[in-house]
Coordinates of N, CA and C in Angstrom, one line a residue:
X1 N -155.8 -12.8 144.2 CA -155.3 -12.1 143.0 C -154.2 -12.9 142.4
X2 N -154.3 -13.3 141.1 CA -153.1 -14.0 140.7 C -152.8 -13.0 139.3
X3 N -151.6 -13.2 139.5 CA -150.4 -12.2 138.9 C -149.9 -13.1 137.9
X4 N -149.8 -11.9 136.4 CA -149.9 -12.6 135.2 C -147.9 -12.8 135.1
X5 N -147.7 -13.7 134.5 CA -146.6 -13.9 134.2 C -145.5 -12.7 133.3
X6 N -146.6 -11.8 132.5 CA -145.2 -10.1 132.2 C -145.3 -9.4 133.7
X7 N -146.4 -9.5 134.4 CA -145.9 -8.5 135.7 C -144.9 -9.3 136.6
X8 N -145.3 -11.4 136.7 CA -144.0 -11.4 137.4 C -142.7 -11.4 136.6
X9 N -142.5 -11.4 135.8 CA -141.2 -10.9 134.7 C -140.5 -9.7 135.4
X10 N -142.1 -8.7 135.2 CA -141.3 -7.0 135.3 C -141.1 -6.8 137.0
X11 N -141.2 -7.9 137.6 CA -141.5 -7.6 139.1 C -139.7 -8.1 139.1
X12 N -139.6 -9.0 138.9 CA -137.9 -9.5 138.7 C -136.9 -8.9 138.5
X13 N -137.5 -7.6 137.2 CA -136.5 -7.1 136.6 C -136.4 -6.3 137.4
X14 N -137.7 -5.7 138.0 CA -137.0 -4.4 139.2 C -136.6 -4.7 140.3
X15 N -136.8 -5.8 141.2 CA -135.8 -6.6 142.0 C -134.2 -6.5 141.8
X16 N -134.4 -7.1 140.2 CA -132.9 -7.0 139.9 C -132.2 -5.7 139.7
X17 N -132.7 -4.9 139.2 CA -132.2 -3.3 138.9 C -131.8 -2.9 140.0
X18 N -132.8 -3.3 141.4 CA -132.8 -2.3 142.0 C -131.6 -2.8 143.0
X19 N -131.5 -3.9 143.1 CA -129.9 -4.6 143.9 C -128.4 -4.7 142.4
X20 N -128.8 -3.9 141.2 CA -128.1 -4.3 140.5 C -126.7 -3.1 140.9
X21 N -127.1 -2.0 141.2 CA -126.1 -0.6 142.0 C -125.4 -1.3 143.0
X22 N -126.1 -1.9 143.9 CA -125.4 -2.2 145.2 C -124.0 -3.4 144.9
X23 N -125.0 -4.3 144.0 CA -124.0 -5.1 143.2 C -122.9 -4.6 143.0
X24 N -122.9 -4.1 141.9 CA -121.8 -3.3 141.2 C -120.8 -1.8 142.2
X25 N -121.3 -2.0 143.1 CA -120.9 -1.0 144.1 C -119.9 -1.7 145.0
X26 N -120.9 -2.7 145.1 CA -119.8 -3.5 146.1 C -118.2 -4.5 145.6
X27 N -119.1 -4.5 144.2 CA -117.9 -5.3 143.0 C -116.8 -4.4 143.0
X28 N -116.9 -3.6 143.1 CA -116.1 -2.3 142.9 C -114.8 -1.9 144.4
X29 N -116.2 -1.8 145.2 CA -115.2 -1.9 146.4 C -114.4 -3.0 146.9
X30 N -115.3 -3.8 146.6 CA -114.0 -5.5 147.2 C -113.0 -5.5 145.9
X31 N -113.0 -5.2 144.7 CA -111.9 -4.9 144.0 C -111.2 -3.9 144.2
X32 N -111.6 -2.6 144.6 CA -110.1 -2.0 145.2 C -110.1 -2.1 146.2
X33 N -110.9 -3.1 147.1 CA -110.2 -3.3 149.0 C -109.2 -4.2 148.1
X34 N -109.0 -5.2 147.6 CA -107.9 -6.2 146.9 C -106.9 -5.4 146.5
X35 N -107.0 -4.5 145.6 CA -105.8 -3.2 145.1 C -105.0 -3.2 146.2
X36 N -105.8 -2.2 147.2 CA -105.1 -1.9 148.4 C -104.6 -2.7 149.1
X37 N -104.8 -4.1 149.4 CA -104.4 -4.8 150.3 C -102.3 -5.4 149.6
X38 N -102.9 -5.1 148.2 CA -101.7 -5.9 147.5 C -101.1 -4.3 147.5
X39 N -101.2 -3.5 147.0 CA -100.4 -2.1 147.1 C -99.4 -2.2 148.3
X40 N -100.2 -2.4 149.8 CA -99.7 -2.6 151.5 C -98.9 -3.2 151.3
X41 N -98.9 -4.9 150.7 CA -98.1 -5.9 150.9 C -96.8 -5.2 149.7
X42 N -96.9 -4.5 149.1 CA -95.8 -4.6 148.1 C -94.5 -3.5 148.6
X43 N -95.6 -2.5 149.2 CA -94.3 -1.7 149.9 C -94.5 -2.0 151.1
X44 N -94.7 -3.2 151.9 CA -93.9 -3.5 152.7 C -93.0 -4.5 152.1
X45 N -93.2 -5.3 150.9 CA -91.9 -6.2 150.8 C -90.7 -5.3 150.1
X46 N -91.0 -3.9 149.8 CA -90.1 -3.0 149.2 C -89.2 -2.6 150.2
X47 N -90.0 -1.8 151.7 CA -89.2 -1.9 152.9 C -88.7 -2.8 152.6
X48 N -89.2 -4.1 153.4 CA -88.4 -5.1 153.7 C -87.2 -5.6 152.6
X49 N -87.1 -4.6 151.7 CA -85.7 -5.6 150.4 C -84.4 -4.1 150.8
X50 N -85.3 -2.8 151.0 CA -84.3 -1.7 151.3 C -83.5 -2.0 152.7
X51 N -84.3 -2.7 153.5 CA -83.8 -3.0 155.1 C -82.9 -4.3 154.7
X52 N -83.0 -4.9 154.2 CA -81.9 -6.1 154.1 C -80.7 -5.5 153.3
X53 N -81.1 -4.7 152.2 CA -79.7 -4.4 151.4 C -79.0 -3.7 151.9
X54 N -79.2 -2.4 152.9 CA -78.9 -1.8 154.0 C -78.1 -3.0 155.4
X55 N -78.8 -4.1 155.7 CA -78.2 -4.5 156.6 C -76.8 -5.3 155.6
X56 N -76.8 -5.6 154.3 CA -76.1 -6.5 153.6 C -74.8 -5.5 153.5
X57 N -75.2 -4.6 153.3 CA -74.1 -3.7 152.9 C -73.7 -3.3 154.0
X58 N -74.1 -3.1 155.2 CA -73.3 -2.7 156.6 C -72.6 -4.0 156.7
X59 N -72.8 -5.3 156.6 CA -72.1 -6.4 156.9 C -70.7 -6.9 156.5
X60 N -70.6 -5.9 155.3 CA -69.6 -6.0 154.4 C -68.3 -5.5 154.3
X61 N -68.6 -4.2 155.0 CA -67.4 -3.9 155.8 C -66.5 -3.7 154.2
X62 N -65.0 -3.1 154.5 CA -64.2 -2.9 153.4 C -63.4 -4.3 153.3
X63 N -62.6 -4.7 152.4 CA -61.6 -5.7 151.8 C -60.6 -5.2 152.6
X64 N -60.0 -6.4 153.5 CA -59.1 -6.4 154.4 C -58.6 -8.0 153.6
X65 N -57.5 -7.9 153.2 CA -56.6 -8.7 152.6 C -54.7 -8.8 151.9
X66 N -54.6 -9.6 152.9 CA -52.8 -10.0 152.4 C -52.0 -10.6 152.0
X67 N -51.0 -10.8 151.2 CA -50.1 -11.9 150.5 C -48.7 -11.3 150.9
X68 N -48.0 -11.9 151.0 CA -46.5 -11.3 151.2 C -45.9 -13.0 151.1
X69 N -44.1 -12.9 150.9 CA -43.1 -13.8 150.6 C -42.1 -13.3 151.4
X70 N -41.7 -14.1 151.4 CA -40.2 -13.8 151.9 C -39.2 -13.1 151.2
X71 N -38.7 -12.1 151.1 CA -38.0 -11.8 150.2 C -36.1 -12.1 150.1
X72 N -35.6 -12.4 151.3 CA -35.0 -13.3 151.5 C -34.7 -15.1 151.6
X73 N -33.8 -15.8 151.8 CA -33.8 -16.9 152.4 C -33.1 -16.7 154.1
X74 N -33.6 -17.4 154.9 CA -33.3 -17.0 156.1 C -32.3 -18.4 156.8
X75 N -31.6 -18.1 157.5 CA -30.6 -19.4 157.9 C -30.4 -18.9 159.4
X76 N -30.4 -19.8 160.3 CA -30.1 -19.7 161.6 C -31.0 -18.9 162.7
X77 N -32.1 -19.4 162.2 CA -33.0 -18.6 162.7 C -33.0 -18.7 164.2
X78 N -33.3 -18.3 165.4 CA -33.2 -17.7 166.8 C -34.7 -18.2 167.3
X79 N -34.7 -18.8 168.4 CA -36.4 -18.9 168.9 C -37.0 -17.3 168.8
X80 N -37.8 -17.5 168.8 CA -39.5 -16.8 169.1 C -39.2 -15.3 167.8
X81 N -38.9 -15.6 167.0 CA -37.9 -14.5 165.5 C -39.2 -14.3 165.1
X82 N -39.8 -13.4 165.0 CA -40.9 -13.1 164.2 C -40.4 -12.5 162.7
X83 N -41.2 -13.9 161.4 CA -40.9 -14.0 160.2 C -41.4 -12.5 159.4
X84 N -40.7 -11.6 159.0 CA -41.0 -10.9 158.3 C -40.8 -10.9 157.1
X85 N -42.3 -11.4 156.4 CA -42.4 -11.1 154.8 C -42.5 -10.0 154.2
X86 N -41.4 -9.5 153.7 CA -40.6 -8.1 152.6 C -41.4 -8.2 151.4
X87 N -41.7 -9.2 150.6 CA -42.5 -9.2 149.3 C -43.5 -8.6 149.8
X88 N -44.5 -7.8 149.4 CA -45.9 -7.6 149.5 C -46.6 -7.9 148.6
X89 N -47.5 -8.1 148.1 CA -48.1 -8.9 146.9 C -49.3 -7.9 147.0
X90 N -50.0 -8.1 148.4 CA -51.3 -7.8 148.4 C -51.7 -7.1 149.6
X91 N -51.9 -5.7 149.8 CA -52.1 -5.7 151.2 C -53.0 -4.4 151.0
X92 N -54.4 -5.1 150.9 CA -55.7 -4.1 150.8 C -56.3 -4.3 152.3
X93 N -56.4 -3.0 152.6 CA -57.1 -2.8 153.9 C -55.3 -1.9 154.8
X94 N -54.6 -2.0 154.5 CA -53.6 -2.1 154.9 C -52.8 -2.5 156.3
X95 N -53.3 -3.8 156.1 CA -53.1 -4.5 157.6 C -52.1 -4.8 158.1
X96 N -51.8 -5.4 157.4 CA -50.0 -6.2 157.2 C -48.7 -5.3 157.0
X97 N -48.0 -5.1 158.0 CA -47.2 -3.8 157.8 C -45.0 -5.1 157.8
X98 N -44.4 -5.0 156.4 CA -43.8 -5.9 156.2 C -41.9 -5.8 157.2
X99 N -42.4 -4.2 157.5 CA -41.2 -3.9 158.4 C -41.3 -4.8 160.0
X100 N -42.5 -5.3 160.4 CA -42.2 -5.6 161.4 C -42.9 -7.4 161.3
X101 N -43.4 -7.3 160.7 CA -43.8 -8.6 159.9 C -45.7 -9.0 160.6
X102 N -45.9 -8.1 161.6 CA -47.0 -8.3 162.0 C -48.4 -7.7 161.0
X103 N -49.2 -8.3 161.3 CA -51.0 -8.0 160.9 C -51.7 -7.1 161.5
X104 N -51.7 -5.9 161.5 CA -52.7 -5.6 162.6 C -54.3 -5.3 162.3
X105 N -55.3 -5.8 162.7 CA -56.6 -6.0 162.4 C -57.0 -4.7 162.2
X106 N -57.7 -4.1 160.7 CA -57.7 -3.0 160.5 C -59.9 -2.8 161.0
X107 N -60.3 -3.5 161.6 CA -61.5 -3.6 162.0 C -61.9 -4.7 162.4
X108 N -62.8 -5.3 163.3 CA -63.5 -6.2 163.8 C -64.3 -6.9 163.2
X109 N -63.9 -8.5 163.5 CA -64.4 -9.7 162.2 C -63.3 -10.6 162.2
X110 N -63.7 -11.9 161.6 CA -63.4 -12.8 161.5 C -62.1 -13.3 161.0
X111 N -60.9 -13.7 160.8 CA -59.9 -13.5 160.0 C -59.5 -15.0 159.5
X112 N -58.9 -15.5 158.4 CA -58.3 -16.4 158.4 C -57.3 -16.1 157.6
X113 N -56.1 -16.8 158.2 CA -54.2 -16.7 157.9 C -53.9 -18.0 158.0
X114 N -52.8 -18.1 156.8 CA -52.6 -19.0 156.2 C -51.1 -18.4 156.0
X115 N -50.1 -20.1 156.4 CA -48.7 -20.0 155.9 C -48.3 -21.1 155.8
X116 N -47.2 -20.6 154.7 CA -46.2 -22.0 154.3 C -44.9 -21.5 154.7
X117 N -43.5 -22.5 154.7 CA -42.5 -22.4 154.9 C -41.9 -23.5 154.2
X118 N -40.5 -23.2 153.4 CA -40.2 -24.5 152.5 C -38.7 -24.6 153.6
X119 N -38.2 -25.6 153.8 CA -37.1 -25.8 154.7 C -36.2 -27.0 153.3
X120 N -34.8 -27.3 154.5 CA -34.5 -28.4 153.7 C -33.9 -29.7 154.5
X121 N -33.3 -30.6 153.5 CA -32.9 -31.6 154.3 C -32.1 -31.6 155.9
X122 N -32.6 -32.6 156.5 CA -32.2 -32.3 157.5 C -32.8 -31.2 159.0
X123 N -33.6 -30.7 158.4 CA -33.9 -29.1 159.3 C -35.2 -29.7 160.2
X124 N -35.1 -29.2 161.1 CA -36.2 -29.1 162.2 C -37.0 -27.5 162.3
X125 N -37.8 -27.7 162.5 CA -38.7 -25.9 162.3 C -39.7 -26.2 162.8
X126 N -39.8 -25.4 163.8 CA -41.2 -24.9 164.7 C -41.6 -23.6 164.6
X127 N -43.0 -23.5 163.2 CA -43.7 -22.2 163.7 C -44.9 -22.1 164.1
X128 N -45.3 -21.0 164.6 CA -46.6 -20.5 165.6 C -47.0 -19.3 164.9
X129 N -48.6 -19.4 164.9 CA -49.5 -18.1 164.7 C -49.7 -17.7 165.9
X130 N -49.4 -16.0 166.0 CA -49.4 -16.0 167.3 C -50.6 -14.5 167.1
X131 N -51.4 -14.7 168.2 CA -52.0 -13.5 168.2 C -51.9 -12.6 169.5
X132 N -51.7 -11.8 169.3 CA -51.0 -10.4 170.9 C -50.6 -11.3 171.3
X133 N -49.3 -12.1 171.3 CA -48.5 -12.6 172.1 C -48.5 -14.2 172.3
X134 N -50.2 -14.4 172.3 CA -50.5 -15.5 172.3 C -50.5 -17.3 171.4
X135 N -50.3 -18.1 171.5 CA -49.7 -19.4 170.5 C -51.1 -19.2 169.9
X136 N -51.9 -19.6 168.8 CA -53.5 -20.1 168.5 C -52.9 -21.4 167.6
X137 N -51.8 -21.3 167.4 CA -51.5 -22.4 166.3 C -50.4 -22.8 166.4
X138 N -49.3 -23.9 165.8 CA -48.5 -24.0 165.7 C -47.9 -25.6 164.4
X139 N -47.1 -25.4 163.7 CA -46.6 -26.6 162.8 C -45.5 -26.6 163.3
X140 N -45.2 -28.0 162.6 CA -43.6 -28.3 163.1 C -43.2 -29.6 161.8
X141 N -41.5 -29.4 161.4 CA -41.2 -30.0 160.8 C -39.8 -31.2 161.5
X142 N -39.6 -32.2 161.5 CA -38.7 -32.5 162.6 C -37.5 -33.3 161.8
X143 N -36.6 -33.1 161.8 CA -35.7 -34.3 161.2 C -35.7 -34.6 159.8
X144 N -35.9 -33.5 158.4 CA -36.7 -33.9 157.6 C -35.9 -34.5 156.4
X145 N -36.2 -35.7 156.0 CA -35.5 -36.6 155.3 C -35.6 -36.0 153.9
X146 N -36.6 -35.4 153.5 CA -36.2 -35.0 152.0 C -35.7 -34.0 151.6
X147 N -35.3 -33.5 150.6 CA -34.3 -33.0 149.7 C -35.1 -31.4 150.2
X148 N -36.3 -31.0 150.1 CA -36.8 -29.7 150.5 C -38.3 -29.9 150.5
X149 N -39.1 -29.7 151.8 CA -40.3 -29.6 151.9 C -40.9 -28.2 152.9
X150 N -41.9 -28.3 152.1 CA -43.3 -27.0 152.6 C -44.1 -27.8 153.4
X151 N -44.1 -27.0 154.3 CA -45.1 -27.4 155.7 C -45.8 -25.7 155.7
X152 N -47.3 -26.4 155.8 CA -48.3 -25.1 155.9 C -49.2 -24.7 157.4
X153 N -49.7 -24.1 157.9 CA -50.6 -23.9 158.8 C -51.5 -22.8 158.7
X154 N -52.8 -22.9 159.2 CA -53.7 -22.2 159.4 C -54.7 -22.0 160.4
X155 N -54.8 -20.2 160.4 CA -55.8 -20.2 161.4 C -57.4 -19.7 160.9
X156 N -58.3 -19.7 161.3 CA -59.4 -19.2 161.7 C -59.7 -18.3 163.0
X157 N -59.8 -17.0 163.1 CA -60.0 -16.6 164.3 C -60.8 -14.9 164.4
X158 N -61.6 -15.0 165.3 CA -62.3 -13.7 165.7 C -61.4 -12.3 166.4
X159 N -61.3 -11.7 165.2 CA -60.5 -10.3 166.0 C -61.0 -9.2 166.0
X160 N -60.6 -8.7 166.9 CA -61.2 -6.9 167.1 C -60.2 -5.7 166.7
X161 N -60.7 -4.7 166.4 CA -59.9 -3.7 166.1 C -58.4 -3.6 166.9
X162 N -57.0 -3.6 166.1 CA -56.3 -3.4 166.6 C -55.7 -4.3 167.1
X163 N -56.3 -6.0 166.7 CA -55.2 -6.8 167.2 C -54.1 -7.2 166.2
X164 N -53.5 -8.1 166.7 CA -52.1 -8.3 166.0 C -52.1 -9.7 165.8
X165 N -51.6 -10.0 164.3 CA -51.4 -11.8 164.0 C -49.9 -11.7 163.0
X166 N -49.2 -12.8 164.0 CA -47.6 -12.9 162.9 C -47.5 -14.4 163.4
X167 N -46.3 -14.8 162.7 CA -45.8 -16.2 162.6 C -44.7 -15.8 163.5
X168 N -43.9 -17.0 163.7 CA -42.6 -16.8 164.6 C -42.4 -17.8 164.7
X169 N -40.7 -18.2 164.8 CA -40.2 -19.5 165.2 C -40.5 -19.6 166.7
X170 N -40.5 -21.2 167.2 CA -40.5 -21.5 168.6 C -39.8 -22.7 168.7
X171 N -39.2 -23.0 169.9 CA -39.0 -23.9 170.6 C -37.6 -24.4 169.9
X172 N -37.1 -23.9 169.0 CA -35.7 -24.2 168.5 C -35.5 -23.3 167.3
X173 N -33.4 -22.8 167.8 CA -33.0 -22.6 166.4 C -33.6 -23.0 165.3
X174 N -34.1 -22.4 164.0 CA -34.4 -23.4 162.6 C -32.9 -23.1 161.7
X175 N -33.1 -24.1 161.4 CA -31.6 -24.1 160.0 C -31.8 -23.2 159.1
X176 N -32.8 -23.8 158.2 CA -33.3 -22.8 157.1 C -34.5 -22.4 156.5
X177 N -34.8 -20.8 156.0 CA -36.4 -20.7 155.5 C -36.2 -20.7 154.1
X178 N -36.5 -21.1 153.2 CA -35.9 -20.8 151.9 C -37.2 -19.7 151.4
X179 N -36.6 -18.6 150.9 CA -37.4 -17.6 150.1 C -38.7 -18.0 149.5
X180 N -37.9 -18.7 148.7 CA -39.0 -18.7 146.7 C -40.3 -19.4 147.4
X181 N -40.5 -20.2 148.5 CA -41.7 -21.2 149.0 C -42.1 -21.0 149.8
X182 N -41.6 -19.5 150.8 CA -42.5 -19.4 152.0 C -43.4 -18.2 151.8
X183 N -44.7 -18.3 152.9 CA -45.7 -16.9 152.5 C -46.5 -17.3 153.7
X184 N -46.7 -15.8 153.8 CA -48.0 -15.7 154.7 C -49.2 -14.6 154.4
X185 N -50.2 -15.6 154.3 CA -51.6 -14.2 153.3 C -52.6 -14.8 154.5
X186 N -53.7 -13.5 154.5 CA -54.7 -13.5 155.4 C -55.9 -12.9 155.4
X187 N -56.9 -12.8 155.1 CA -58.2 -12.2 154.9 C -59.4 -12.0 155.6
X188 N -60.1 -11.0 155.6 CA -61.1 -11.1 156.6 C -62.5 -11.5 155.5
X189 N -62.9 -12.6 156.6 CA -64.5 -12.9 156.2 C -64.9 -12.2 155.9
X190 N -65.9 -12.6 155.0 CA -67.4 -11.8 154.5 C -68.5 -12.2 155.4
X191 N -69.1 -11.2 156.3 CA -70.5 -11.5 157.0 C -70.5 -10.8 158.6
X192 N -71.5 -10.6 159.3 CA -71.7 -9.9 160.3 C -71.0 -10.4 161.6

């Protein structure tokens, strides 16, 4: 039997018809399996931006920060004199308490303190960062030939609630602190 070329035509077309549903069924579904798969990925990268901003913001902790001066000039200073800066400039978090001249860590984290001291001719000066008791640092100026110089030091250091960071003379009487050029400011990192 040989088959005329309109029946194989119409034989085609219902072939095609008849897989044309399944086609379009399936077009359908692998387009919204794709929907869905991108929908999944998008609130998970939504979690994933709420979970970071959440950990970003626990990391951050409040502004713990100090500046103070000397509000005097000081002469004849005494070994181990812990320097109490009277100016307060800046003391958010309220760490730095100026009556006793000490820092006390208002939360756990990282700290960095920084000081200067302007002396004058002639003068020898040994100070120390001291933390609970402890030296972590210390500058020194010895015999000093010019007319008036600043000598600075700095720490970096890991504290826990409730420690304590001041400056102090060591190892000798100092001659003189001069007001207008000494300071000690100190801040807590930003980060976990």
């Amino acid at each position: 039997m040989q088959w005329s070329p309109s029946v194989i035509c119409i034989v085609w077309i219902q072939i095609f018809l008849m897989f044309l549903p399944t086609t379009k069924c399936q077009m359908l579904y692998d387009s919204n399996k794709e929907n869905w798969d991108l929908q999944n990925q998008m609130m998970k990268m939504k979690d994933e931006m709420i979970r970071l901003r959440q950990e970003n913001q626990s990391c951050r902790g409040n502004i713990v920060a100090f500046h103070a001066t000397l509000s005097k000039t000081l002469n004849s200073i005494p070994i181990n004199t812990v320097i109490k800066f009277g100016n307060v400039l800046t003391n958010e978090g309220g760490g730095y308490n100026p009556t006793t001249g000490k820092f006390t860590a208002p939360e756990d984290g990282v700290y960095s303190f920084s000081w200067t001291y302007c002396t004058d001719k002639g003068s020898t000066t040994y100070i120390a960062g001291i933390v609970d008791g402890t030296t972590r640092a210390y500058i020194s100026n010895a015999n000093q030939a010019s007319e008036w110089q600043n000598t600075s030091g700095h720490l970096v250091i890991k504290l826990k609630k409730g420690n304590q960071f001041w400056v102090q003379t060591i190892t000798k009487t100092s001659k003189l602190i001069h007001e207008s050029y000494t300071f000690l400011s100190g801040y807590k990192l930003c980060g976990c």
